[in-house]
């Protein structure tokens, strides 16, 4: 299994399942919950959007230019890059699943765990409310929500202004990024840091290149599809021409090393921040520490790539949860260590809250990243590993830290797992 990890920020979020995720094998990618592509198409075509002449015409024009297996190609493009669903997309999928009566078997028994909405869930609800629901379904169905992500992965370069980090965050993120590259005992100096922006929808050439990759269509058809998608975005004032958090509410780590696909293999290792995830952290009061916590988590995924830590006896949701919670623990270890960011106790609490906020309740998804309590528990374990170390000035080898984490995992994932730093003292000093 190649290791690209798309991390829903704070790696890979999910609104009902916000996930800091790596971009796996690409971006630490988790499974793709939700209904089948056929059910998605049926649900959309029965919706009021399909009854509107403009929406129906745009949809028909796009489908006419696509090959018969376009839905499979759309899904395969995600798999090639290992892309994980964003919070917004998971909410849309839930609506589609309800509309089409789609159900999936639950991977984890939800009755055994505390799992409730977080501030992040409320934020996502608030930004979706003004947007026309059927425009969202249209975009989700034709892959429009993936365009900024694909654009940054395939075309993004750190020295290109189109992928520059927002000015308000660049100094802090770049400084923390440099600390993280030097902190760990694996090679991280080849990782590129950049941003993804919804303003890609203002550039038909970039959208066209993404469509060519996604569907394997020729340039002429790709241009037509790109223009129709851009028109759909422009038709809804609430989407702000693409400059809306819905399109970039994610952050992820990516590596294509060792991938059998030469296109994927040549993509440099990346860490990508979306404008949407930064806006979300600010909106829920985690602007000072949250972005650095996300970065620590995403760099932990790159450590996992280098150490082959994605492999374990676990499968499905259990395997993804282990990987994500380990990244939470590693990220907090880096944030609290004297040779890392050296957060003070108050800031550590904010970091833990950042991980809590991106916990998810997607028990029926292979992409389940851990409940809010589990993510806070993993962060507390990371902080405890620093606080109760016999040698607080020494950075523990990453493989040693991983072994300690795996021993603590059953405690962290227990239904009644403690979430305070002190609660993990006995595990750390063993």
Coordinates of C-alpha atoms in Angstrom, one line a residue:
X1 CA 0.0 0.0 0.0
X2 CA 1.5 3.3 -1.0
X3 CA 1.7 5.9 1.6
X4 CA 0.2 9.2 0.6
X5 CA -1.7 10.7 3.4
X6 CA -4.2 13.3 3.0
X7 CA -4.7 14.6 6.3
X8 CA -7.9 16.2 7.0
X9 CA -6.6 19.0 8.9
X10 CA -6.2 19.3 12.3
X11 CA -5.3 16.5 9.0
X12 CA -8.0 15.7 7.5
X13 CA -11.4 17.1 9.6
X14 CA -14.8 15.7 9.0
X15 CA -17.8 17.8 10.1
X16 CA -19.7 14.9 11.4
X17 CA -16.3 13.4 11.1
X18 CA -13.7 16.0 11.1
X19 CA -10.4 14.4 10.5
X20 CA -6.9 15.6 10.7
X21 CA -5.7 13.3 8.2
X22 CA -2.7 12.7 6.4
X23 CA -3.1 12.6 2.7
X24 CA -2.5 9.0 2.6
X25 CA -0.4 7.2 0.2
X26 CA -0.9 10.1 -0.9
X27 CA -2.6 12.1 1.6
X28 CA -3.4 10.0 4.7
X29 CA -6.5 9.0 3.1
X30 CA -9.2 7.2 4.8
X31 CA -12.2 5.5 3.3
X32 CA -14.9 7.2 1.4
X33 CA -18.1 7.0 3.4
X34 CA -21.5 7.6 1.8
X35 CA -23.7 6.2 -0.8
X36 CA -22.7 4.6 -4.0
X37 CA -22.1 6.8 -7.0
X38 CA -25.3 5.5 -8.7
X39 CA -27.3 6.5 -5.6
X40 CA -25.7 9.9 -5.6
X41 CA -26.6 10.4 -9.2
X42 CA -30.2 9.2 -8.7
X43 CA -30.6 11.5 -5.6
X44 CA -29.4 14.5 -7.5
X45 CA -31.5 13.9 -10.6
X46 CA -34.6 13.6 -8.4
X47 CA -33.8 16.8 -6.6
X48 CA -35.3 20.2 -7.2
X49 CA -31.9 21.3 -8.6
X50 CA -32.4 18.9 -11.5
X51 CA -35.8 20.3 -12.1
X52 CA -34.4 23.8 -12.7
X53 CA -33.6 24.4 -16.3
X54 CA -30.2 26.0 -15.7
X55 CA -29.0 23.2 -13.3
X56 CA -30.3 20.4 -15.5
X57 CA -28.7 21.9 -18.6
X58 CA -25.3 22.3 -16.9
X59 CA -25.5 18.8 -15.6
X60 CA -26.5 17.4 -19.0
X61 CA -23.7 19.3 -20.7
X62 CA -21.1 18.0 -18.3
X63 CA -22.3 14.4 -18.5
X64 CA -22.4 14.5 -22.3
X65 CA -18.7 15.3 -22.4
X66 CA -17.8 12.6 -20.0
X67 CA -17.1 8.9 -20.6
X68 CA -19.8 6.4 -19.6
X69 CA -17.8 5.4 -16.5
X70 CA -17.3 9.0 -15.4
X71 CA -18.4 8.3 -11.8
X72 CA -16.0 5.5 -11.4
X73 CA -13.2 7.6 -12.9
X74 CA -14.1 10.4 -10.4
X75 CA -13.8 8.0 -7.5
X76 CA -10.6 6.4 -8.9
X77 CA -9.0 9.8 -9.1
X78 CA -9.5 10.1 -5.3
X79 CA -8.1 6.7 -4.8
X80 CA -5.0 7.4 -6.9
X81 CA -4.2 10.4 -4.7
X82 CA -5.5 8.9 -1.5
X83 CA -7.8 11.8 -0.8
X84 CA -9.9 11.9 2.3
X85 CA -13.3 13.4 2.5
X86 CA -13.6 16.9 3.9
X87 CA -16.0 17.9 6.7
X88 CA -18.3 19.6 4.3
X89 CA -18.3 16.6 1.9
X90 CA -19.2 14.2 4.7
X91 CA -22.2 16.3 5.6
X92 CA -23.3 16.4 2.0
X93 CA -22.9 12.6 1.8
X94 CA -25.0 12.2 4.9
X95 CA -27.7 14.2 3.2
X96 CA -27.4 12.1 0.1
X97 CA -27.4 8.9 2.0
X98 CA -30.6 10.0 3.7
X99 CA -32.2 11.0 0.5
X100 CA -31.4 7.6 -1.2
X101 CA -31.9 5.5 2.0
X102 CA -28.3 4.4 1.8
X103 CA -26.8 2.6 4.8
X104 CA -23.5 1.0 5.7
X105 CA -22.5 -1.3 8.4
X106 CA -21.0 0.4 11.4
X107 CA -17.3 -0.4 11.9
X108 CA -17.4 0.5 15.6
X109 CA -20.2 0.2 18.1
X110 CA -21.3 3.8 18.7
X111 CA -23.2 2.9 21.8
X112 CA -20.0 2.3 23.7
X113 CA -18.5 5.8 23.1
X114 CA -19.3 9.3 24.0
X115 CA -19.5 11.3 20.8
X116 CA -21.2 14.6 20.4
X117 CA -21.1 17.7 18.2
X118 CA -18.2 20.1 18.6
X119 CA -17.7 23.8 17.9
X120 CA -16.4 22.8 14.5
X121 CA -19.6 21.0 13.6
X122 CA -21.6 24.2 14.4
X123 CA -19.2 26.3 12.3
X124 CA -19.6 24.0 9.3
X125 CA -23.4 24.2 9.7
X126 CA -23.2 28.0 9.8
X127 CA -21.2 28.3 6.6
X128 CA -23.3 25.9 4.7
X129 CA -26.6 27.5 5.6
X130 CA -26.4 30.4 3.1
X131 CA -25.3 28.1 0.2
X132 CA -28.0 26.6 -2.0
X133 CA -28.1 22.9 -1.0
X134 CA -28.5 21.6 -4.5
X135 CA -25.6 23.6 -5.8
X136 CA -23.6 21.8 -3.2
X137 CA -24.9 18.4 -4.3
X138 CA -24.2 19.3 -7.9
X139 CA -20.6 20.2 -7.0
X140 CA -20.1 17.1 -4.9
X141 CA -21.4 14.8 -7.6
X142 CA -19.2 16.1 -10.4
X143 CA -16.1 16.4 -8.2
X144 CA -16.1 20.1 -7.9
X145 CA -15.3 20.1 -4.2
X146 CA -12.0 18.3 -4.9
X147 CA -10.7 20.8 -7.4
X148 CA -8.7 23.0 -5.0
X149 CA -7.1 19.9 -3.4
X150 CA -6.2 18.3 -6.8
X151 CA -4.9 21.7 -8.0
X152 CA -2.5 22.1 -5.1
X153 CA -1.3 18.5 -5.2
X154 CA -0.8 18.3 -8.9
X155 CA 0.3 21.8 -9.8
X156 CA 1.2 23.6 -6.6
X157 CA 4.7 24.9 -6.0
X158 CA 5.9 26.6 -2.8
X159 CA 7.4 29.5 -4.7
X160 CA 4.3 30.2 -6.8
X161 CA 2.2 33.1 -5.4
X162 CA -1.0 31.2 -6.3
X163 CA -0.2 28.7 -3.6
X164 CA 1.3 31.1 -1.0
X165 CA 0.2 30.8 2.6
X166 CA -2.1 33.6 3.8
X167 CA 0.0 36.5 5.0
X168 CA -1.6 36.5 8.5
X169 CA -0.4 32.9 9.0
X170 CA 2.7 32.5 6.9
X171 CA 5.3 33.6 9.5
X172 CA 4.0 31.4 12.3
X173 CA 3.5 28.4 10.1
X174 CA 6.8 28.7 8.3
X175 CA 8.7 29.0 11.6
X176 CA 6.8 26.0 13.1
X177 CA 7.4 24.1 9.9
X178 CA 11.2 24.6 10.2
X179 CA 11.2 23.5 13.8
X180 CA 9.3 20.4 12.9
X181 CA 11.7 19.5 10.1
X182 CA 14.7 19.6 12.5
X183 CA 12.9 18.1 15.4
X184 CA 12.4 14.5 14.2
X185 CA 15.0 11.9 13.5
X186 CA 13.9 11.2 9.9
X187 CA 14.4 13.1 6.7
X188 CA 11.8 15.9 6.4
X189 CA 13.8 18.6 4.6
X190 CA 12.2 17.6 1.2
X191 CA 8.7 18.3 2.4
X192 CA 7.1 21.4 0.7
X193 CA 4.7 23.7 2.6
X194 CA 2.0 25.5 0.7
X195 CA -1.6 26.5 0.6
X196 CA -4.7 25.7 -1.4
X197 CA -7.2 28.4 -2.2
X198 CA -10.8 28.4 -3.6
X199 CA -9.8 31.2 -5.9
X200 CA -8.6 28.4 -8.3
X201 CA -12.2 28.7 -9.7
X202 CA -11.2 32.0 -11.2
X203 CA -8.6 30.3 -13.4
X204 CA -10.2 28.1 -16.1
X205 CA -6.8 26.7 -17.2
X206 CA -6.0 25.3 -13.8
X207 CA -9.5 23.9 -13.4
X208 CA -9.2 22.3 -16.9
X209 CA -6.0 20.5 -15.9
X210 CA -7.7 19.1 -12.9
X211 CA -10.6 17.9 -14.9
X212 CA -8.3 16.2 -17.4
X213 CA -6.6 14.3 -14.5
X214 CA -9.9 13.4 -12.8
X215 CA -11.8 12.1 -15.8
X216 CA -9.1 11.4 -18.5
X217 CA -10.9 13.5 -21.1
X218 CA -9.3 15.6 -23.8
X219 CA -8.5 19.3 -23.5
X220 CA -11.6 20.5 -25.4
X221 CA -14.1 18.6 -23.3
X222 CA -12.2 19.4 -20.2
X223 CA -12.4 23.1 -20.9
X224 CA -16.2 22.9 -21.4
X225 CA -16.6 20.9 -18.2
X226 CA -14.4 23.4 -16.3
X227 CA -16.4 26.4 -17.6
X228 CA -19.7 24.8 -16.5
X229 CA -18.4 24.0 -13.0
X230 CA -17.1 27.5 -12.7
X231 CA -20.4 28.9 -13.8
X232 CA -22.2 26.8 -11.2
X233 CA -19.9 28.3 -8.5
X234 CA -20.4 31.8 -9.8
X235 CA -24.1 31.4 -9.9
X236 CA -24.4 31.2 -6.2
X237 CA -23.3 34.5 -4.5
X238 CA -22.8 32.6 -1.2
X239 CA -19.9 30.7 -2.7
X240 CA -18.0 33.9 -3.4
X241 CA -16.5 32.8 -6.7
X242 CA -14.9 29.9 -4.9
X243 CA -13.4 31.9 -2.1
X244 CA -15.6 30.1 0.5
X245 CA -14.4 27.7 3.3
X246 CA -16.4 24.9 1.8
X247 CA -13.7 24.2 -0.8
X248 CA -10.6 24.3 1.4
X249 CA -11.7 23.2 4.8
X250 CA -8.9 20.7 5.1
X251 CA -5.1 20.3 5.6
X252 CA -3.1 17.3 4.7
X253 CA 0.3 15.7 4.3
X254 CA 1.2 13.9 1.1
X255 CA 3.9 11.6 -0.3
X256 CA 4.0 9.7 -3.5
X257 CA 7.2 7.8 -2.8
X258 CA 7.1 4.2 -3.9
X259 CA 3.7 4.6 -5.7
X260 CA 3.5 2.4 -8.8
X261 CA 1.8 5.3 -10.7
X262 CA 4.5 7.4 -12.2
X263 CA 2.3 10.5 -12.2
X264 CA 1.8 10.2 -8.4
X265 CA 5.3 9.1 -7.7
X266 CA 6.8 12.3 -9.2
X267 CA 4.8 14.6 -7.0
X268 CA 7.0 16.0 -4.2
X269 CA 6.2 15.4 -0.6
X270 CA 3.8 18.1 0.5
X271 CA 2.0 19.7 3.4
X272 CA -1.0 21.7 2.3
X273 CA -3.1 24.1 4.3
X274 CA -6.5 25.2 3.1
X275 CA -7.8 28.7 3.7
X276 CA -11.0 27.1 5.0
X277 CA -9.3 25.2 7.9
X278 CA -7.6 28.3 9.0
X279 CA -10.8 30.3 8.9
X280 CA -12.5 27.5 10.9
X281 CA -9.9 27.5 13.6
X282 CA -10.2 31.2 14.0
X283 CA -14.0 31.1 14.1
X284 CA -14.0 28.6 17.0
X285 CA -11.4 30.5 19.0
X286 CA -8.3 28.4 18.3
X287 CA -6.5 30.8 16.0
X288 CA -3.3 31.2 18.1
X289 CA -2.5 27.5 18.7
X290 CA -4.8 25.6 16.3
X291 CA -2.8 26.2 13.1
X292 CA 0.4 25.0 14.8
X293 CA -1.4 22.0 16.2
X294 CA -2.5 21.1 12.7
X295 CA 1.0 21.5 11.3
X296 CA 2.4 19.3 14.1
X297 CA -0.2 16.6 13.3
X298 CA 0.5 16.8 9.6
X299 CA 4.3 16.6 10.0
X300 CA 3.7 13.6 12.2
X301 CA 2.1 11.9 9.2
X302 CA 5.4 12.6 7.3
X303 CA 7.3 10.9 10.1
X304 CA 4.9 8.0 9.8
X305 CA 5.6 7.8 6.1
X306 CA 9.4 7.7 6.7
X307 CA 9.1 5.1 9.4
X308 CA 6.5 2.9 7.7
X309 CA 4.2 3.4 10.7
X310 CA 1.0 3.0 8.6
X311 CA 1.4 -0.7 8.7
X312 CA -0.3 -2.5 11.5
X313 CA -2.4 -5.7 12.2
X314 CA -5.5 -3.4 12.3
X315 CA -7.8 -2.9 9.3
X316 CA -10.5 -0.5 8.2
X317 CA -11.7 2.1 10.7
X318 CA -9.4 0.7 13.5
X319 CA -6.3 1.1 11.4
X320 CA -7.2 4.7 10.3
X321 CA -8.0 5.6 13.9
X322 CA -4.7 4.3 15.1
X323 CA -2.8 6.3 12.5
X324 CA -4.6 9.5 13.2
X325 CA -4.5 9.3 17.0
X326 CA -0.7 8.6 16.8
X327 CA -0.3 11.7 14.7
X328 CA -2.3 13.6 17.4
X329 CA 0.1 12.2 20.1
X330 CA 3.2 12.9 18.0
X331 CA 2.1 16.4 17.1
X332 CA 1.5 17.3 20.8
X333 CA 4.8 15.8 21.8
X334 CA 6.5 18.1 19.3
X335 CA 4.4 21.1 20.4
X336 CA 5.2 20.7 24.1
X337 CA 8.8 19.6 23.9
X338 CA 11.5 22.2 24.8
X339 CA 13.3 21.5 21.5
X340 CA 10.0 21.8 19.6
X341 CA 7.6 24.6 20.0
X342 CA 7.7 24.6 23.8
X343 CA 4.1 25.6 24.4
X344 CA 3.2 26.8 27.9
X345 CA 0.5 24.9 29.9
X346 CA -2.3 27.2 28.8
X347 CA -1.3 26.7 25.2
X348 CA -1.1 23.0 25.6
X349 CA -4.8 23.0 26.7
X350 CA -5.6 24.9 23.5
X351 CA -3.7 22.4 21.5
X352 CA -5.7 19.6 23.1
X353 CA -8.9 21.5 22.4
X354 CA -7.8 21.7 18.7
X355 CA -7.6 18.0 18.4
X356 CA -10.9 17.5 20.4
X357 CA -12.7 19.8 17.9
X358 CA -11.8 17.7 14.9
X359 CA -12.9 14.4 16.5
X360 CA -15.6 12.6 14.5
X361 CA -18.6 10.4 15.1
X362 CA -18.4 8.6 11.7
X363 CA -18.5 5.1 13.2
X364 CA -19.8 3.7 9.9
X365 CA -16.8 4.9 7.9
X366 CA -13.4 3.3 7.3
X367 CA -12.2 6.9 7.6
X368 CA -13.2 7.2 11.3
X369 CA -10.4 9.2 12.9
X370 CA -11.4 8.9 16.5
X371 CA -14.0 10.6 18.7
X372 CA -13.4 14.0 20.2
X373 CA -12.5 12.5 23.5
X374 CA -10.1 10.0 22.0
X375 CA -8.3 12.7 20.1
X376 CA -8.0 14.8 23.3
X377 CA -6.7 11.7 25.1
X378 CA -4.1 11.1 22.4
X379 CA -3.0 14.7 22.7
X380 CA -2.8 14.4 26.5
X381 CA -0.7 11.3 26.1
X382 CA 1.7 13.2 23.9
X383 CA 2.0 16.0 26.4
X384 CA 2.4 13.6 29.3
X385 CA 5.3 11.8 27.4
X386 CA 7.2 15.1 27.6
X387 CA 6.0 16.3 31.0
X388 CA 7.0 13.0 32.8
X389 CA 10.1 12.2 30.8
X390 CA 13.3 11.3 32.8
X391 CA 15.2 13.4 30.3
X392 CA 13.0 16.3 29.1
X393 CA 15.8 17.8 27.0
X394 CA 16.1 14.7 24.9
X395 CA 13.9 14.0 21.9
X396 CA 12.8 10.4 21.8
X397 CA 13.5 8.5 18.6
X398 CA 10.3 8.4 16.6
X399 CA 10.2 4.6 16.4
X400 CA 10.5 4.4 20.2
X401 CA 7.7 6.9 20.6
X402 CA 5.6 4.9 18.2
X403 CA 6.1 1.7 20.3
X404 CA 5.1 3.6 23.4
X405 CA 2.0 4.9 21.7
X406 CA 0.9 1.5 20.5
X407 CA 1.1 0.3 24.1
X408 CA -1.1 3.2 25.3
X409 CA -3.6 2.9 22.4
X410 CA -6.0 0.5 24.2
X411 CA -6.3 3.0 27.0
X412 CA -6.7 6.0 24.7
X413 CA -9.5 4.3 22.7
X414 CA -11.4 2.8 25.6
X415 CA -15.0 4.1 26.0
X416 CA -14.1 5.8 29.3
X417 CA -10.6 6.9 28.3
X418 CA -9.2 9.7 30.6
X419 CA -8.4 13.0 28.9
X420 CA -6.1 14.7 31.4
X421 CA -2.3 14.8 31.0
X422 CA -1.8 13.5 34.6
X423 CA -3.9 10.4 33.8
X424 CA -1.2 9.1 31.4
X425 CA 1.7 9.5 33.8
X426 CA 1.8 5.8 34.7
X427 CA 1.9 4.8 31.1
X428 CA 4.7 7.2 30.3
X429 CA 7.1 6.3 33.1
X430 CA 6.8 2.5 32.5

